[in-house]
Amino acid sequence: MWKIILESLFHRLIQLEYNIYKTDMQNTVQMDPRLELMSQRVIKSILRPTIQSNADVTALNIDNEARKFPPCMRHLHLVLRKKHRLSHYARFYYSLFLKDCGMNLDNAIAYWRDEYSKPHICESGCTHKWQNNEKKFIYSIRHLYGLEGARVKYGSPNCQTIFVRYNSPFVLSN
């Protein structure tokens, strides 16, 4: 019982210290004009509109095009290429991003088929294989393109939305 109480107190103390540190850092940035200017420039460069719907992203040229992606999506691309799997939300957002970049349905299916047919190196417990779940994957991709289910036209969230929701653009890649 004492162990649980001490662990709880320790976690609470860490959370309080983190909140104080975060507030202090924000105040430091706001008080120093050099840091404030740099912070504004970084935020503008990361959170600016990044999707060009006139791009022609395909399963064949995606590695070249990924160099132009915003940091959060470029990171997901690299994780997918390395581990051949993404978590559910990472796959959801990345698929929508690719759709908004101009990747057509056939290329999206080919791209995901190629990645999910490879052996995975994934610690998150993701064991989905294209071969075992092909219909499910195709349905999901078609659903994101508004061709299945409720036929909703989904759009990808911008970097700011992902950052605000998850407090980090890279949290999706676990």
JSON list of C-alpha atoms in Angstrom, two decimals:
[
{"chain": "A", "resi": 1, "resn": "MET", "atom": "CA", "xyz": [0.00, 0.00, 0.00]},
{"chain": "A", "resi": 2, "resn": "TRP", "atom": "CA", "xyz": [2.83, 2.44, 0.84]},
{"chain": "A", "resi": 3, "resn": "LYS", "atom": "CA", "xyz": [4.44, 1.70, -2.47]},
{"chain": "A", "resi": 4, "resn": "ILE", "atom": "CA", "xyz": [1.28, 2.78, -4.33]},
{"chain": "A", "resi": 5, "resn": "ILE", "atom": "CA", "xyz": [0.97, 5.95, -2.26]},
{"chain": "A", "resi": 6, "resn": "LEU", "atom": "CA", "xyz": [4.63, 6.86, -2.79]},
{"chain": "A", "resi": 7, "resn": "GLU", "atom": "CA", "xyz": [4.42, 6.16, -6.52]},
{"chain": "A", "resi": 8, "resn": "SER", "atom": "CA", "xyz": [1.32, 8.32, -6.76]},
{"chain": "A", "resi": 9, "resn": "LEU", "atom": "CA", "xyz": [2.99, 11.17, -4.86]},
{"chain": "A", "resi": 10, "resn": "PHE", "atom": "CA", "xyz": [6.12, 10.85, -6.98]},
{"chain": "A", "resi": 11, "resn": "HIS", "atom": "CA", "xyz": [4.14, 11.01, -10.24]},
{"chain": "A", "resi": 12, "resn": "ARG", "atom": "CA", "xyz": [2.20, 14.01, -8.96]},
{"chain": "A", "resi": 13, "resn": "LEU", "atom": "CA", "xyz": [5.42, 15.77, -7.96]},
{"chain": "A", "resi": 14, "resn": "ILE", "atom": "CA", "xyz": [6.96, 15.13, -11.38]},
{"chain": "A", "resi": 15, "resn": "GLN", "atom": "CA", "xyz": [3.82, 16.49, -13.08]},
{"chain": "A", "resi": 16, "resn": "LEU", "atom": "CA", "xyz": [3.86, 19.64, -10.93]},
{"chain": "A", "resi": 17, "resn": "GLU", "atom": "CA", "xyz": [7.57, 20.22, -11.60]},
{"chain": "A", "resi": 18, "resn": "TYR", "atom": "CA", "xyz": [7.00, 19.73, -15.31]},
{"chain": "A", "resi": 19, "resn": "ASN", "atom": "CA", "xyz": [4.19, 22.30, -15.31]},
{"chain": "A", "resi": 20, "resn": "ILE", "atom": "CA", "xyz": [6.39, 24.80, -13.44]},
{"chain": "A", "resi": 21, "resn": "TYR", "atom": "CA", "xyz": [9.28, 24.18, -15.83]},
{"chain": "A", "resi": 22, "resn": "LYS", "atom": "CA", "xyz": [7.00, 24.55, -18.86]},
{"chain": "A", "resi": 23, "resn": "THR", "atom": "CA", "xyz": [5.61, 27.85, -17.54]},
{"chain": "A", "resi": 24, "resn": "ASP", "atom": "CA", "xyz": [9.10, 29.12, -16.70]},
{"chain": "A", "resi": 25, "resn": "MET", "atom": "CA", "xyz": [10.35, 28.26, -20.19]},
{"chain": "A", "resi": 26, "resn": "GLN", "atom": "CA", "xyz": [7.39, 30.01, -21.82]},
{"chain": "A", "resi": 27, "resn": "ASN", "atom": "CA", "xyz": [8.04, 33.09, -19.68]},
{"chain": "A", "resi": 28, "resn": "THR", "atom": "CA", "xyz": [11.75, 32.99, -20.53]},
{"chain": "A", "resi": 29, "resn": "VAL", "atom": "CA", "xyz": [10.98, 32.86, -24.24]},
{"chain": "A", "resi": 30, "resn": "GLN", "atom": "CA", "xyz": [8.48, 35.70, -23.96]},
{"chain": "A", "resi": 31, "resn": "MET", "atom": "CA", "xyz": [10.86, 37.88, -21.90]},
{"chain": "A", "resi": 32, "resn": "ASP", "atom": "CA", "xyz": [13.84, 37.53, -24.23]},
{"chain": "A", "resi": 33, "resn": "PRO", "atom": "CA", "xyz": [13.17, 39.30, -27.56]},
{"chain": "A", "resi": 34, "resn": "ARG", "atom": "CA", "xyz": [15.74, 37.13, -29.35]},
{"chain": "A", "resi": 35, "resn": "LEU", "atom": "CA", "xyz": [14.07, 33.91, -28.26]},
{"chain": "A", "resi": 36, "resn": "GLU", "atom": "CA", "xyz": [10.61, 35.32, -28.94]},
{"chain": "A", "resi": 37, "resn": "LEU", "atom": "CA", "xyz": [11.55, 36.22, -32.52]},
{"chain": "A", "resi": 38, "resn": "MET", "atom": "CA", "xyz": [13.16, 32.83, -33.08]},
{"chain": "A", "resi": 39, "resn": "SER", "atom": "CA", "xyz": [10.16, 31.06, -31.56]},
{"chain": "A", "resi": 40, "resn": "GLN", "atom": "CA", "xyz": [7.76, 32.92, -33.85]},
{"chain": "A", "resi": 41, "resn": "ARG", "atom": "CA", "xyz": [9.85, 32.04, -36.92]},
{"chain": "A", "resi": 42, "resn": "VAL", "atom": "CA", "xyz": [10.00, 28.36, -35.97]},
{"chain": "A", "resi": 43, "resn": "ILE", "atom": "CA", "xyz": [6.27, 28.23, -35.32]},
{"chain": "A", "resi": 44, "resn": "LYS", "atom": "CA", "xyz": [5.50, 29.94, -38.65]},
{"chain": "A", "resi": 45, "resn": "SER", "atom": "CA", "xyz": [7.76, 27.59, -40.58]},
{"chain": "A", "resi": 46, "resn": "ILE", "atom": "CA", "xyz": [6.35, 24.45, -38.96]},
{"chain": "A", "resi": 47, "resn": "LEU", "atom": "CA", "xyz": [2.69, 25.45, -38.86]},
{"chain": "A", "resi": 48, "resn": "ARG", "atom": "CA", "xyz": [2.41, 27.06, -42.28]},
{"chain": "A", "resi": 49, "resn": "PRO", "atom": "CA", "xyz": [0.12, 25.42, -44.83]},
{"chain": "A", "resi": 50, "resn": "THR", "atom": "CA", "xyz": [2.11, 22.55, -46.29]},
{"chain": "A", "resi": 51, "resn": "ILE", "atom": "CA", "xyz": [-0.18, 20.56, -48.52]},
{"chain": "A", "resi": 52, "resn": "GLN", "atom": "CA", "xyz": [-0.12, 21.26, -52.21]},
{"chain": "A", "resi": 53, "resn": "SER", "atom": "CA", "xyz": [-3.11, 19.53, -53.74]},
{"chain": "A", "resi": 54, "resn": "ASN", "atom": "CA", "xyz": [-1.63, 19.94, -57.22]},
{"chain": "A", "resi": 55, "resn": "ALA", "atom": "CA", "xyz": [1.28, 17.65, -56.30]},
{"chain": "A", "resi": 56, "resn": "ASP", "atom": "CA", "xyz": [1.40, 14.28, -58.00]},
{"chain": "A", "resi": 57, "resn": "VAL", "atom": "CA", "xyz": [2.46, 11.87, -55.27]},
{"chain": "A", "resi": 58, "resn": "THR", "atom": "CA", "xyz": [2.56, 8.24, -56.37]},
{"chain": "A", "resi": 59, "resn": "ALA", "atom": "CA", "xyz": [3.70, 4.98, -54.85]},
{"chain": "A", "resi": 60, "resn": "LEU", "atom": "CA", "xyz": [6.78, 5.22, -57.09]},
{"chain": "A", "resi": 61, "resn": "ASN", "atom": "CA", "xyz": [7.89, 8.80, -56.33]},
{"chain": "A", "resi": 62, "resn": "ILE", "atom": "CA", "xyz": [6.87, 9.07, -52.68]},
{"chain": "A", "resi": 63, "resn": "ASP", "atom": "CA", "xyz": [10.41, 8.81, -51.29]},
{"chain": "A", "resi": 64, "resn": "ASN", "atom": "CA", "xyz": [11.47, 11.82, -53.36]},
{"chain": "A", "resi": 65, "resn": "GLU", "atom": "CA", "xyz": [8.30, 13.77, -52.53]},
{"chain": "A", "resi": 66, "resn": "ALA", "atom": "CA", "xyz": [8.58, 12.94, -48.81]},
{"chain": "A", "resi": 67, "resn": "ARG", "atom": "CA", "xyz": [11.57, 15.28, -48.57]},
{"chain": "A", "resi": 68, "resn": "LYS", "atom": "CA", "xyz": [9.08, 18.14, -49.08]},
{"chain": "A", "resi": 69, "resn": "PHE", "atom": "CA", "xyz": [6.62, 16.90, -46.41]},
{"chain": "A", "resi": 70, "resn": "PRO", "atom": "CA", "xyz": [6.18, 18.77, -43.13]},
{"chain": "A", "resi": 71, "resn": "PRO", "atom": "CA", "xyz": [8.29, 17.30, -40.31]},
{"chain": "A", "resi": 72, "resn": "CYS", "atom": "CA", "xyz": [5.49, 15.27, -38.72]},
{"chain": "A", "resi": 73, "resn": "MET", "atom": "CA", "xyz": [4.53, 13.55, -41.99]},
{"chain": "A", "resi": 74, "resn": "ARG", "atom": "CA", "xyz": [8.11, 13.10, -43.13]},
{"chain": "A", "resi": 75, "resn": "HIS", "atom": "CA", "xyz": [8.76, 11.40, -39.78]},
{"chain": "A", "resi": 76, "resn": "LEU", "atom": "CA", "xyz": [5.79, 9.06, -40.27]},
{"chain": "A", "resi": 77, "resn": "HIS", "atom": "CA", "xyz": [7.03, 8.24, -43.77]},
{"chain": "A", "resi": 78, "resn": "LEU", "atom": "CA", "xyz": [10.47, 7.33, -42.45]},
{"chain": "A", "resi": 79, "resn": "VAL", "atom": "CA", "xyz": [9.02, 5.23, -39.62]},
{"chain": "A", "resi": 80, "resn": "LEU", "atom": "CA", "xyz": [6.79, 3.38, -42.09]},
{"chain": "A", "resi": 81, "resn": "ARG", "atom": "CA", "xyz": [9.72, 2.72, -44.43]},
{"chain": "A", "resi": 82, "resn": "LYS", "atom": "CA", "xyz": [11.83, 1.46, -41.53]},
{"chain": "A", "resi": 83, "resn": "LYS", "atom": "CA", "xyz": [9.28, -0.58, -39.54]},
{"chain": "A", "resi": 84, "resn": "HIS", "atom": "CA", "xyz": [6.69, -1.25, -42.28]},
{"chain": "A", "resi": 85, "resn": "ARG", "atom": "CA", "xyz": [3.88, -0.46, -39.84]},
{"chain": "A", "resi": 86, "resn": "LEU", "atom": "CA", "xyz": [2.26, 2.58, -38.23]},
{"chain": "A", "resi": 87, "resn": "SER", "atom": "CA", "xyz": [-0.12, 2.89, -35.31]},
{"chain": "A", "resi": 88, "resn": "HIS", "atom": "CA", "xyz": [-3.79, 3.33, -36.16]},
{"chain": "A", "resi": 89, "resn": "TYR", "atom": "CA", "xyz": [-3.91, 7.13, -35.86]},
{"chain": "A", "resi": 90, "resn": "ALA", "atom": "CA", "xyz": [-0.56, 7.58, -37.56]},
{"chain": "A", "resi": 91, "resn": "ARG", "atom": "CA", "xyz": [-1.78, 5.48, -40.49]},
{"chain": "A", "resi": 92, "resn": "PHE", "atom": "CA", "xyz": [-5.08, 7.41, -40.53]},
{"chain": "A", "resi": 93, "resn": "TYR", "atom": "CA", "xyz": [-3.45, 10.86, -40.61]},
{"chain": "A", "resi": 94, "resn": "TYR", "atom": "CA", "xyz": [-0.69, 9.85, -43.01]},
{"chain": "A", "resi": 95, "resn": "SER", "atom": "CA", "xyz": [-3.20, 8.31, -45.43]},
{"chain": "A", "resi": 96, "resn": "LEU", "atom": "CA", "xyz": [-5.28, 11.49, -45.37]},
{"chain": "A", "resi": 97, "resn": "PHE", "atom": "CA", "xyz": [-2.19, 13.59, -45.88]},
{"chain": "A", "resi": 98, "resn": "LEU", "atom": "CA", "xyz": [-1.17, 11.53, -48.93]},
{"chain": "A", "resi": 99, "resn": "LYS", "atom": "CA", "xyz": [-4.69, 11.82, -50.32]},
{"chain": "A", "resi": 100, "resn": "ASP", "atom": "CA", "xyz": [-4.60, 15.60, -49.87]},
{"chain": "A", "resi": 101, "resn": "CYS", "atom": "CA", "xyz": [-1.19, 15.67, -51.59]},
{"chain": "A", "resi": 102, "resn": "GLY", "atom": "CA", "xyz": [-2.77, 14.18, -54.69]},
{"chain": "A", "resi": 103, "resn": "MET", "atom": "CA", "xyz": [-2.11, 10.46, -54.27]},
{"chain": "A", "resi": 104, "resn": "ASN", "atom": "CA", "xyz": [-4.95, 8.69, -56.07]},
{"chain": "A", "resi": 105, "resn": "LEU", "atom": "CA", "xyz": [-6.75, 5.66, -54.69]},
{"chain": "A", "resi": 106, "resn": "ASP", "atom": "CA", "xyz": [-4.91, 3.08, -56.81]},
{"chain": "A", "resi": 107, "resn": "ASN", "atom": "CA", "xyz": [-1.52, 4.44, -55.77]},
{"chain": "A", "resi": 108, "resn": "ALA", "atom": "CA", "xyz": [-2.58, 4.56, -52.12]},
{"chain": "A", "resi": 109, "resn": "ILE", "atom": "CA", "xyz": [-3.62, 0.91, -52.22]},
{"chain": "A", "resi": 110, "resn": "ALA", "atom": "CA", "xyz": [-0.38, -0.05, -53.99]},
{"chain": "A", "resi": 111, "resn": "TYR", "atom": "CA", "xyz": [1.70, 1.92, -51.49]},
{"chain": "A", "resi": 112, "resn": "TRP", "atom": "CA", "xyz": [0.05, 0.43, -48.38]},
{"chain": "A", "resi": 113, "resn": "ARG", "atom": "CA", "xyz": [0.02, -3.05, -49.93]},
{"chain": "A", "resi": 114, "resn": "ASP", "atom": "CA", "xyz": [3.76, -2.80, -50.55]},
{"chain": "A", "resi": 115, "resn": "GLU", "atom": "CA", "xyz": [4.56, -1.64, -47.01]},
{"chain": "A", "resi": 116, "resn": "TYR", "atom": "CA", "xyz": [2.18, -3.95, -45.14]},
{"chain": "A", "resi": 117, "resn": "SER", "atom": "CA", "xyz": [3.27, -6.99, -47.15]},
{"chain": "A", "resi": 118, "resn": "LYS", "atom": "CA", "xyz": [6.79, -6.66, -45.75]},
{"chain": "A", "resi": 119, "resn": "PRO", "atom": "CA", "xyz": [7.85, -8.20, -42.43]},
{"chain": "A", "resi": 120, "resn": "HIS", "atom": "CA", "xyz": [7.37, -5.64, -39.68]},
{"chain": "A", "resi": 121, "resn": "ILE", "atom": "CA", "xyz": [9.76, -4.36, -37.06]},
{"chain": "A", "resi": 122, "resn": "CYS", "atom": "CA", "xyz": [7.20, -2.92, -34.69]},
{"chain": "A", "resi": 123, "resn": "GLU", "atom": "CA", "xyz": [7.23, -2.72, -30.89]},
{"chain": "A", "resi": 124, "resn": "SER", "atom": "CA", "xyz": [3.68, -1.42, -30.58]},
{"chain": "A", "resi": 125, "resn": "GLY", "atom": "CA", "xyz": [2.13, -4.83, -31.05]},
{"chain": "A", "resi": 126, "resn": "CYS", "atom": "CA", "xyz": [0.93, -4.13, -34.56]},
{"chain": "A", "resi": 127, "resn": "THR", "atom": "CA", "xyz": [0.86, -7.47, -36.34]},
{"chain": "A", "resi": 128, "resn": "HIS", "atom": "CA", "xyz": [-1.47, -6.66, -39.23]},
{"chain": "A", "resi": 129, "resn": "LYS", "atom": "CA", "xyz": [-0.44, -8.22, -42.50]},
{"chain": "A", "resi": 130, "resn": "TRP", "atom": "CA", "xyz": [-1.78, -7.22, -45.87]},
{"chain": "A", "resi": 131, "resn": "GLN", "atom": "CA", "xyz": [-2.18, -10.85, -46.89]},
{"chain": "A", "resi": 132, "resn": "ASN", "atom": "CA", "xyz": [-4.48, -11.63, -43.93]},
{"chain": "A", "resi": 133, "resn": "ASN", "atom": "CA", "xyz": [-6.43, -8.36, -43.96]},
{"chain": "A", "resi": 134, "resn": "GLU", "atom": "CA", "xyz": [-6.47, -7.21, -47.59]},
{"chain": "A", "resi": 135, "resn": "LYS", "atom": "CA", "xyz": [-10.23, -6.58, -47.75]},
{"chain": "A", "resi": 136, "resn": "LYS", "atom": "CA", "xyz": [-10.15, -4.65, -44.47]},
{"chain": "A", "resi": 137, "resn": "PHE", "atom": "CA", "xyz": [-7.22, -2.49, -45.59]},
{"chain": "A", "resi": 138, "resn": "ILE", "atom": "CA", "xyz": [-8.76, -1.74, -48.99]},
{"chain": "A", "resi": 139, "resn": "TYR", "atom": "CA", "xyz": [-12.09, -0.89, -47.35]},
{"chain": "A", "resi": 140, "resn": "SER", "atom": "CA", "xyz": [-10.33, 1.45, -44.89]},
{"chain": "A", "resi": 141, "resn": "ILE", "atom": "CA", "xyz": [-8.43, 3.23, -47.66]},
{"chain": "A", "resi": 142, "resn": "ARG", "atom": "CA", "xyz": [-11.56, 3.56, -49.79]},
{"chain": "A", "resi": 143, "resn": "HIS", "atom": "CA", "xyz": [-13.40, 4.86, -46.71]},
{"chain": "A", "resi": 144, "resn": "LEU", "atom": "CA", "xyz": [-10.79, 7.61, -46.24]},
{"chain": "A", "resi": 145, "resn": "TYR", "atom": "CA", "xyz": [-11.27, 8.55, -49.90]},
{"chain": "A", "resi": 146, "resn": "GLY", "atom": "CA", "xyz": [-15.03, 8.87, -49.31]},
{"chain": "A", "resi": 147, "resn": "LEU", "atom": "CA", "xyz": [-15.96, 5.79, -51.35]},
{"chain": "A", "resi": 148, "resn": "GLU", "atom": "CA", "xyz": [-17.19, 3.50, -48.55]},
{"chain": "A", "resi": 149, "resn": "GLY", "atom": "CA", "xyz": [-19.20, 3.73, -45.36]},
{"chain": "A", "resi": 150, "resn": "ALA", "atom": "CA", "xyz": [-20.76, 7.13, -44.75]},
{"chain": "A", "resi": 151, "resn": "ARG", "atom": "CA", "xyz": [-18.92, 8.48, -47.82]},
{"chain": "A", "resi": 152, "resn": "VAL", "atom": "CA", "xyz": [-17.47, 11.35, -45.81]},
{"chain": "A", "resi": 153, "resn": "LYS", "atom": "CA", "xyz": [-14.82, 13.49, -47.51]},
{"chain": "A", "resi": 154, "resn": "TYR", "atom": "CA", "xyz": [-12.09, 13.42, -44.88]},
{"chain": "A", "resi": 155, "resn": "GLY", "atom": "CA", "xyz": [-9.26, 15.91, -44.97]},
{"chain": "A", "resi": 156, "resn": "SER", "atom": "CA", "xyz": [-5.96, 15.70, -43.18]},
{"chain": "A", "resi": 157, "resn": "PRO", "atom": "CA", "xyz": [-5.44, 17.88, -40.14]},
{"chain": "A", "resi": 158, "resn": "ASN", "atom": "CA", "xyz": [-2.77, 20.54, -40.39]},
{"chain": "A", "resi": 159, "resn": "CYS", "atom": "CA", "xyz": [0.42, 20.42, -38.34]},
{"chain": "A", "resi": 160, "resn": "GLN", "atom": "CA", "xyz": [-0.98, 22.83, -35.77]},
{"chain": "A", "resi": 161, "resn": "THR", "atom": "CA", "xyz": [-3.95, 20.55, -35.08]},
{"chain": "A", "resi": 162, "resn": "ILE", "atom": "CA", "xyz": [-1.70, 17.52, -34.62]},
{"chain": "A", "resi": 163, "resn": "PHE", "atom": "CA", "xyz": [0.67, 19.51, -32.42]},
{"chain": "A", "resi": 164, "resn": "VAL", "atom": "CA", "xyz": [-2.12, 20.89, -30.23]},
{"chain": "A", "resi": 165, "resn": "ARG", "atom": "CA", "xyz": [-3.91, 17.53, -29.94]},
{"chain": "A", "resi": 166, "resn": "TYR", "atom": "CA", "xyz": [-0.82, 15.44, -29.15]},
{"chain": "A", "resi": 167, "resn": "ASN", "atom": "CA", "xyz": [1.60, 18.13, -27.89]},
{"chain": "A", "resi": 168, "resn": "SER", "atom": "CA", "xyz": [4.21, 16.78, -30.31]},
{"chain": "A", "resi": 169, "resn": "PRO", "atom": "CA", "xyz": [4.25, 16.15, -34.03]},
{"chain": "A", "resi": 170, "resn": "PHE", "atom": "CA", "xyz": [6.15, 12.89, -33.52]},
{"chain": "A", "resi": 171, "resn": "VAL", "atom": "CA", "xyz": [3.96, 11.21, -30.88]},
{"chain": "A", "resi": 172, "resn": "LEU", "atom": "CA", "xyz": [1.98, 9.35, -33.55]},
{"chain": "A", "resi": 173, "resn": "SER", "atom": "CA", "xyz": [4.84, 7.14, -34.61]},
{"chain": "A", "resi": 174, "resn": "ASN", "atom": "CA", "xyz": [5.00, 4.79, -31.62]}
]
